mmCIF file of C-alpha atoms in Angstrom:
data_model
loop_
_atom_site.group_PDB
_atom_site.id
_atom_site.type_symbol
_atom_site.label_atom_id
_atom_site.label_comp_id
_atom_site.label_asym_id
_atom_site.label_seq_id
_atom_site.Cartn_x
_atom_site.Cartn_y
_atom_site.Cartn_z
ATOM 1 C CA MET A 11 7.771 3.230 35.807
ATOM 2 C CA LEU A 12 4.270 1.561 33.862
ATOM 3 C CA ASP A 13 6.414 -1.230 32.241
ATOM 4 C CA ALA A 14 7.763 -2.358 35.832
ATOM 5 C CA CYS A 15 4.298 -2.748 37.669
ATOM 6 C CA GLU A 16 3.149 -4.457 34.541
ATOM 7 C CA THR A 17 5.946 -7.212 34.817
ATOM 8 C CA TRP A 18 5.697 -7.102 38.501
ATOM 9 C CA SER A 19 2.046 -8.209 38.332
ATOM 10 C CA ASN A 20 2.481 -10.904 35.546
ATOM 11 C CA ASP A 21 5.559 -12.226 37.392
ATOM 12 C CA VAL A 22 4.994 -12.066 40.730
ATOM 13 C CA LEU A 23 1.338 -11.800 41.423
ATOM 14 C CA GLY A 24 0.372 -13.899 38.554
ATOM 15 C CA PHE A 25 -2.322 -11.568 36.957
ATOM 16 C CA GLU A 26 -1.605 -10.017 33.381
ATOM 17 C CA MET A 27 -2.734 -6.895 34.167
ATOM 18 C CA LYS A 28 -2.480 -3.231 32.164
ATOM 19 C CA ALA A 29 -0.793 -0.596 34.275
ATOM 20 C CA GLN A 30 -2.155 3.419 34.012
ATOM 21 C CA LEU A 31 -0.913 6.475 35.773
ATOM 22 C CA GLY A 32 -3.708 7.335 38.178
ATOM 23 C CA GLY A 33 -2.513 10.562 39.308
ATOM 24 C CA ARG A 34 0.803 12.109 40.976
ATOM 25 C CA ARG A 35 1.306 15.094 43.431
ATOM 26 C CA GLN A 36 3.557 16.431 46.022
ATOM 27 C CA VAL A 37 2.930 15.345 49.563
ATOM 28 C CA THR A 38 4.101 16.206 52.848
ATOM 29 C CA VAL A 39 5.777 13.208 55.058
ATOM 30 C CA LYS A 40 2.701 14.009 57.218
ATOM 31 C CA GLU A 41 0.237 13.099 54.356
ATOM 32 C CA ALA A 42 2.539 10.253 53.064
ATOM 33 C CA GLN A 43 2.650 8.413 56.609
ATOM 34 C CA SER A 44 -1.167 8.761 56.701
ATOM 35 C CA ARG A 45 -1.800 7.578 53.148
ATOM 36 C CA ILE A 46 0.661 4.599 53.704
ATOM 37 C CA ARG A 47 -1.199 3.394 56.706
ATOM 38 C CA GLU A 48 -4.384 3.135 55.161
ATOM 39 C CA LYS A 49 -3.195 0.259 52.987
ATOM 40 C CA PHE A 50 -0.526 -1.997 53.002
ATOM 41 C CA GLY A 51 2.516 0.037 53.004
ATOM 42 C CA TYR A 52 6.154 -0.781 53.101
ATOM 43 C CA VAL A 53 9.198 1.695 53.820
ATOM 44 C CA CYS A 54 12.647 0.767 52.214
ATOM 45 C CA LEU A 55 15.763 0.222 54.631
ATOM 46 C CA PRO A 56 17.954 1.572 54.796
ATOM 47 C CA SER A 57 16.142 4.938 54.270
ATOM 48 C CA GLY A 58 17.844 7.637 52.044
ATOM 49 C CA ILE A 59 19.531 5.451 49.508
ATOM 50 C CA GLY A 60 17.317 5.255 46.657
ATOM 51 C CA GLY A 61 14.857 7.754 45.106
ATOM 52 C CA LEU A 62 12.247 5.314 45.887
ATOM 53 C CA ARG A 63 11.183 5.765 49.446
ATOM 54 C CA ALA A 64 7.997 3.628 50.366
ATOM 55 C CA ILE A 65 5.327 1.497 48.492
ATOM 56 C CA SER A 66 1.700 0.794 49.807
ATOM 57 C CA LEU A 67 -0.532 -1.668 48.154
ATOM 58 C CA SER A 68 -4.374 -1.929 47.713
ATOM 59 C CA ALA A 69 -5.998 -4.428 49.891
ATOM 60 C CA ASP A 70 -7.955 -6.139 46.630
ATOM 61 C CA LEU A 71 -4.546 -6.669 45.133
ATOM 62 C CA ALA A 72 -2.927 -7.587 48.312
ATOM 63 C CA GLU A 73 -5.870 -10.559 48.980
ATOM 64 C CA ARG A 74 -6.047 -11.855 45.002
ATOM 65 C CA PHE A 75 -1.983 -12.506 45.643
ATOM 66 C CA VAL A 76 -2.498 -14.330 48.593
ATOM 67 C CA ALA A 77 -5.398 -15.904 47.409
ATOM 68 C CA ARG A 78 -3.669 -17.235 44.646
ATOM 69 C CA ARG A 79 -0.561 -17.964 46.966
ATOM 70 C CA LEU A 80 -2.345 -20.501 49.264
ATOM 71 C CA LYS A 81 -4.857 -21.477 46.471
ATOM 72 C CA GLU A 82 -7.934 -20.550 48.396
ATOM 73 C CA ASP A 83 -10.835 -18.886 47.736
ATOM 74 C CA LEU A 84 -10.799 -15.065 47.507
ATOM 75 C CA SER A 85 -13.839 -14.733 49.944
ATOM 76 C CA HIS A 86 -11.544 -16.832 52.776
ATOM 77 C CA ILE A 87 -8.867 -14.719 52.345
ATOM 78 C CA GLU A 88 -11.191 -11.273 52.544
ATOM 79 C CA ILE A 89 -11.736 -12.151 56.147
ATOM 80 C CA ALA A 90 -8.030 -12.686 56.915
ATOM 81 C CA PRO A 91 -6.170 -10.554 59.482
ATOM 82 C CA PRO A 92 -4.364 -7.373 57.618
ATOM 83 C CA LEU A 93 -1.278 -8.526 59.789
ATOM 84 C CA PHE A 94 -1.206 -11.650 58.085
ATOM 85 C CA LEU A 95 -1.911 -10.274 54.554
ATOM 86 C CA ARG A 96 1.128 -7.674 55.245
ATOM 87 C CA LEU A 97 3.366 -10.492 56.087
ATOM 88 C CA MET A 98 2.292 -12.654 52.900
ATOM 89 C CA CYS A 99 3.234 -9.372 50.621
ATOM 90 C CA ASP A 100 6.553 -8.540 51.964
ATOM 91 C CA LYS A 101 8.461 -10.598 49.258
ATOM 92 C CA PRO A 102 6.320 -9.414 46.360
ATOM 93 C CA MET A 103 6.815 -5.868 47.218
ATOM 94 C CA ARG A 104 10.681 -5.996 47.743
ATOM 95 C CA ARG A 105 10.139 -7.368 44.200
ATOM 96 C CA LEU A 106 8.347 -4.627 43.203
ATOM 97 C CA MET A 107 10.809 -2.425 44.710
ATOM 98 C CA GLU A 108 13.842 -3.995 42.702
ATOM 99 C CA GLY A 109 12.053 -4.072 39.588
ATOM 100 C CA LEU A 110 11.394 -0.092 39.694
ATOM 101 C CA ALA A 111 14.852 0.238 41.074
ATOM 102 C CA GLN A 112 16.672 -1.323 37.862
ATOM 103 C CA ASP A 113 13.848 0.426 35.315
ATOM 104 C CA VAL A 114 13.826 3.907 37.046
ATOM 105 C CA PRO A 115 17.093 4.337 38.513
ATOM 106 C CA ALA A 116 16.864 7.233 40.501
ATOM 107 C CA GLY A 117 18.931 8.007 43.505
ATOM 108 C CA THR A 118 21.375 5.810 44.334
ATOM 109 C CA PRO A 119 21.316 2.103 43.958
ATOM 110 C CA LEU A 120 19.683 -0.349 46.252
ATOM 111 C CA PRO A 121 21.900 -2.568 48.314
ATOM 112 C CA ASP A 122 21.517 -6.398 47.423
ATOM 113 C CA ASP A 123 20.624 -6.774 51.396
ATOM 114 C CA PHE A 124 17.932 -3.913 51.376
ATOM 115 C CA MET A 125 14.636 -4.646 53.198
ATOM 116 C CA VAL A 126 11.381 -3.505 53.183
ATOM 117 C CA ALA A 127 9.626 -2.793 56.538
ATOM 118 C CA ASP A 128 6.121 -1.637 58.205
ATOM 119 C CA PRO A 129 6.414 1.758 58.616
ATOM 120 C CA ALA A 130 4.633 1.579 61.825
ATOM 121 C CA GLY A 131 7.811 -0.150 63.119
ATOM 122 C CA VAL A 132 10.214 2.488 61.637
ATOM 123 C CA PRO A 133 8.949 5.582 63.263
ATOM 124 C CA GLY A 134 10.116 8.748 61.310
ATOM 125 C CA GLY A 135 11.533 6.281 58.492
ATOM 126 C CA LEU A 136 10.466 9.185 55.657
ATOM 127 C CA ASP A 137 10.861 12.097 57.945
ATOM 128 C CA ASP A 138 14.627 13.482 56.728
ATOM 129 C CA GLY A 139 13.557 16.855 55.008
ATOM 130 C CA ASN A 140 13.313 15.655 51.563
ATOM 131 C CA ALA A 141 10.133 16.731 49.420
ATOM 132 C CA LEU A 142 7.961 13.417 48.572
ATOM 133 C CA ILE A 143 5.911 12.567 45.309
ATOM 134 C CA ALA A 144 3.001 10.342 45.435
ATOM 135 C CA ILE A 145 2.642 8.840 42.221
ATOM 136 C CA THR A 146 -0.453 6.353 41.809
ATOM 137 C CA VAL A 147 -0.318 3.235 39.237
ATOM 138 C CA ASN A 148 -3.689 1.668 38.569
ATOM 139 C CA LEU A 149 -3.778 -1.977 37.499
ATOM 140 C CA PHE A 150 -6.634 -3.472 35.408
ATOM 141 C CA ALA A 151 -7.452 -6.728 34.584
ATOM 142 C CA LYS A 152 -7.815 -8.237 30.863
ATOM 143 C CA GLY A 153 -11.318 -6.144 29.863
ATOM 144 C CA ALA A 154 -11.579 -4.607 32.923
ATOM 145 C CA LEU A 155 -12.794 -0.747 32.514
ATOM 146 C CA GLU A 156 -12.639 0.200 36.593
ATOM 147 C CA PRO A 157 -9.104 -0.574 38.305
ATOM 148 C CA THR A 158 -8.689 -4.068 39.728
ATOM 149 C CA GLY A 159 -6.661 -2.507 42.411
ATOM 150 C CA ASN A 160 -3.366 0.115 42.638
ATOM 151 C CA VAL A 161 -0.124 0.859 43.790
ATOM 152 C CA GLN A 162 1.118 3.908 45.201
ATOM 153 C CA LEU A 163 4.953 4.734 45.057
ATOM 154 C CA TYR A 164 6.086 7.568 46.970
ATOM 155 C CA TYR A 165 9.752 9.237 45.702
ATOM 156 C CA ASN A 166 12.071 11.628 46.993
ATOM 157 C CA LEU A 167 11.175 14.366 44.502
ATOM 158 C CA GLU A 168 14.622 15.960 43.885
ATOM 159 C CA PRO A 169 16.516 12.440 42.421
ATOM 160 C CA LEU A 170 13.445 11.633 40.189
ATOM 161 C CA VAL A 171 13.514 15.039 38.461
ATOM 162 C CA ALA A 172 17.243 14.799 37.890
ATOM 163 C CA HIS A 173 16.776 11.172 36.340
ATOM 164 C CA ALA A 174 13.841 12.548 34.175
ATOM 165 C CA GLU A 175 16.343 15.237 33.136
ATOM 166 C CA GLN A 176 18.747 13.183 32.055
ATOM 167 C CA LEU A 177 16.653 10.753 29.986
ATOM 168 C CA LYS A 178 15.535 13.991 28.299
ATOM 169 C CA ALA A 179 19.134 15.240 27.468
ATOM 170 C CA THR A 180 20.172 11.812 26.379
ATOM 171 C CA ARG A 181 16.813 11.462 24.023
ATOM 172 C CA VAL A 182 17.830 15.044 22.313
ATOM 173 C CA GLU A 183 21.401 13.958 22.090
ATOM 174 C CA THR A 184 20.278 10.547 20.116
ATOM 175 C CA VAL A 185 18.016 12.673 17.892
ATOM 176 C CA LYS A 186 19.877 12.755 14.592
ATOM 177 C CA PRO A 187 20.107 15.709 12.995
ATOM 178 C CA ARG A 188 18.107 15.785 9.410
ATOM 179 C CA ALA A 189 20.524 15.430 6.494
ATOM 180 C CA ALA A 190 21.134 18.716 4.482
ATOM 181 C CA VAL A 191 19.270 18.848 1.305
ATOM 182 C CA ASN A 192 21.432 18.426 -1.837
ATOM 183 C CA LYS A 193 19.996 21.123 -3.997
ATOM 184 C CA THR A 194 22.343 20.623 -6.864
ATOM 185 C CA GLY A 195 21.203 16.600 -6.585
ATOM 186 C CA LEU A 196 17.712 17.190 -6.361
ATOM 187 C CA ILE A 197 17.565 19.468 -9.332
ATOM 188 C CA LYS A 198 19.750 16.941 -11.168
ATOM 189 C CA SER A 199 16.950 14.218 -10.339
ATOM 190 C CA ILE A 200 13.902 16.329 -11.098
ATOM 191 C CA ARG A 201 15.880 17.046 -14.619
ATOM 192 C CA CYS A 202 16.083 13.426 -14.940
ATOM 193 C CA SER A 203 12.707 12.714 -14.332
ATOM 194 C CA ASN A 204 9.613 12.313 -16.884
ATOM 195 C CA ILE A 205 6.924 14.787 -17.512
ATOM 196 C CA GLY A 206 4.032 14.492 -20.163
ATOM 197 C CA LEU A 207 3.306 16.775 -22.643
ATOM 198 C CA ASP A 208 0.019 17.647 -23.958
ATOM 199 C CA ALA A 209 -0.621 19.412 -27.264
ATOM 200 C CA VAL A 210 -4.399 21.012 -27.180
ATOM 201 C CA LEU A 211 -6.249 22.510 -30.206
ATOM 202 C CA ALA A 212 -8.757 24.028 -28.069
ATOM 203 C CA LYS A 213 -10.508 23.524 -25.086
ATOM 204 C CA LEU A 214 -14.688 23.092 -25.267
ATOM 205 C CA ASN A 215 -17.099 23.699 -22.421
ATOM 206 C CA LEU A 216 -19.727 21.264 -22.667
ATOM 207 C CA SER A 217 -23.196 20.296 -20.139
ATOM 208 C CA VAL A 218 -22.872 17.267 -18.771
ATOM 209 C CA ALA A 219 -26.454 16.547 -20.832
ATOM 210 C CA ASP A 220 -24.230 17.560 -24.078
ATOM 211 C CA CYS A 221 -21.688 15.364 -23.162
ATOM 212 C CA SER A 222 -23.104 12.193 -22.167
ATOM 213 C CA GLY A 223 -25.487 12.595 -25.477
ATOM 214 C CA LEU A 224 -22.455 12.532 -27.844
ATOM 215 C CA LYS A 225 -22.255 9.655 -30.683
ATOM 216 C CA VAL A 226 -20.034 8.400 -33.018
ATOM 217 C CA GLY A 227 -19.516 10.225 -36.086
ATOM 218 C CA GLN A 228 -21.172 13.597 -34.620
ATOM 219 C CA ILE A 229 -19.124 16.843 -35.550
ATOM 220 C CA VAL A 230 -18.374 19.153 -32.576
ATOM 221 C CA PRO A 231 -17.317 22.712 -33.603
ATOM 222 C CA LEU A 232 -14.342 23.944 -32.183
ATOM 223 C CA ASP A 233 -15.352 27.776 -32.383
ATOM 224 C CA ASP A 234 -12.240 29.034 -30.869
ATOM 225 C CA ALA A 235 -9.855 27.311 -31.965
ATOM 226 C CA GLU A 236 -6.726 29.076 -34.402
ATOM 227 C CA SER A 237 -5.981 27.375 -37.563
ATOM 228 C CA GLY A 238 -3.179 24.705 -36.943
ATOM 229 C CA LYS A 239 -1.966 26.693 -33.746
ATOM 230 C CA LEU A 240 -1.639 24.539 -30.792
ATOM 231 C CA TYR A 241 -0.861 24.952 -26.759
ATOM 232 C CA VAL A 242 1.613 22.718 -24.931
ATOM 233 C CA HIS A 243 0.857 21.776 -21.492
ATOM 234 C CA ALA A 244 2.954 19.919 -19.040
ATOM 235 C CA GLU A 245 1.764 17.805 -16.179
ATOM 236 C CA THR A 246 3.599 19.035 -13.322
ATOM 237 C CA LEU A 247 3.194 18.586 -9.374
ATOM 238 C CA THR A 248 0.845 21.526 -9.257
ATOM 239 C CA GLY A 249 -1.437 20.330 -12.440
ATOM 240 C CA SER A 250 -1.305 20.552 -15.691
ATOM 241 C CA ALA A 251 0.572 24.068 -16.628
ATOM 242 C CA GLU A 252 0.461 25.824 -20.092
ATOM 243 C CA ILE A 253 4.323 25.798 -21.214
ATOM 244 C CA GLY A 254 4.385 27.365 -24.364
ATOM 245 C CA SER A 255 2.572 27.553 -28.011
ATOM 246 C CA ALA A 256 3.257 25.524 -31.188
ATOM 247 C CA GLU A 257 1.928 24.334 -34.560
ATOM 248 C CA LEU A 258 1.037 21.174 -36.047
ATOM 249 C CA GLY A 259 3.423 19.833 -38.651
ATOM 250 C CA ASN A 260 5.412 16.498 -40.040
ATOM 251 C CA TRP A 261 8.996 15.101 -39.320
ATOM 252 C CA LYS A 262 10.556 12.163 -40.888
ATOM 253 C CA GLY A 263 7.278 10.972 -41.941
ATOM 254 C CA GLN A 264 5.402 11.424 -38.639
ATOM 255 C CA ARG A 265 3.163 13.939 -37.129
ATOM 256 C CA ALA A 266 4.995 16.504 -34.747
ATOM 257 C CA ILE A 267 4.623 20.043 -33.397
ATOM 258 C CA LYS A 268 7.234 22.979 -33.542
ATOM 259 C CA LEU A 269 7.197 25.561 -30.753
ATOM 260 C CA THR A 270 6.630 28.903 -32.129
ATOM 261 C CA SER A 271 7.094 30.252 -28.240
ATOM 262 C CA PRO A 272 9.714 30.471 -25.589
ATOM 263 C CA LEU A 273 9.027 28.568 -22.438
ATOM 264 C CA ARG A 274 7.037 30.036 -19.700
ATOM 265 C CA GLU A 275 9.035 31.537 -17.209
ATOM 266 C CA SER A 276 7.279 30.221 -14.090
ATOM 267 C CA PHE A 277 7.640 26.457 -15.790
ATOM 268 C CA ILE A 278 11.195 27.104 -15.902
ATOM 269 C CA GLN A 279 11.135 28.193 -12.411
ATOM 270 C CA GLU A 280 9.148 25.343 -11.184
ATOM 271 C CA ILE A 281 11.194 22.262 -12.970
ATOM 272 C CA SER A 282 14.830 24.121 -12.161
ATOM 273 C CA GLY A 283 13.754 24.527 -8.324
ATOM 274 C CA ALA A 284 14.264 28.249 -8.220
#
């Protein structure tokens, strides 16, 4: 709906504007007729075929369009008779109704020969017992903080609600369900990935001052270190975790470690996905 109003403003009125929803509420036929008379209002004929029953255009937008169309200064158009402005805006309002009927197909499609008419000349044009909803669309010129003008759209409530429900149902049907997690494949992928191992002789806590004062050749005693006993840590997704103990040795001329305890159960569960 907002896109249709922006396209209409740009293509028909010649103004690039941003459309924003200004408000919406259910109104009686009497309220709708009163609000339409306050502005440049147009009802759709034949009545009762589409969800969009009437449109009203604020005076400032009407004056801007006519000034552009006639290539006149806006100050000259502001004093023009309202009937003249209304007649000049018949064609663009018909275009707006066409655009909204295509983008928001609520109710029966408009026939090719539909008309827009002054509600004053169509007494009872809205009085068919259907509930109406009035939707205000504010149009902002580029960089403007306040609306340059607005249009008010009057829809039959029932077909508009039905259209909204249809859109919602269509959206739900097109949402693809998430693929089921292949747990076996995931575990296999985890087992094929790499993991870092650290063999730690001891951990030492130093103050920031002591640490910053370390020098080459300085001897740092490891009071809690057990001779030859290492602790093996693995880098997991949740941080470094101790997985077992080992001792230092040699293997085929290279330094190596030999596990002296089984792997911790918590580590096995983490990498297996259990």
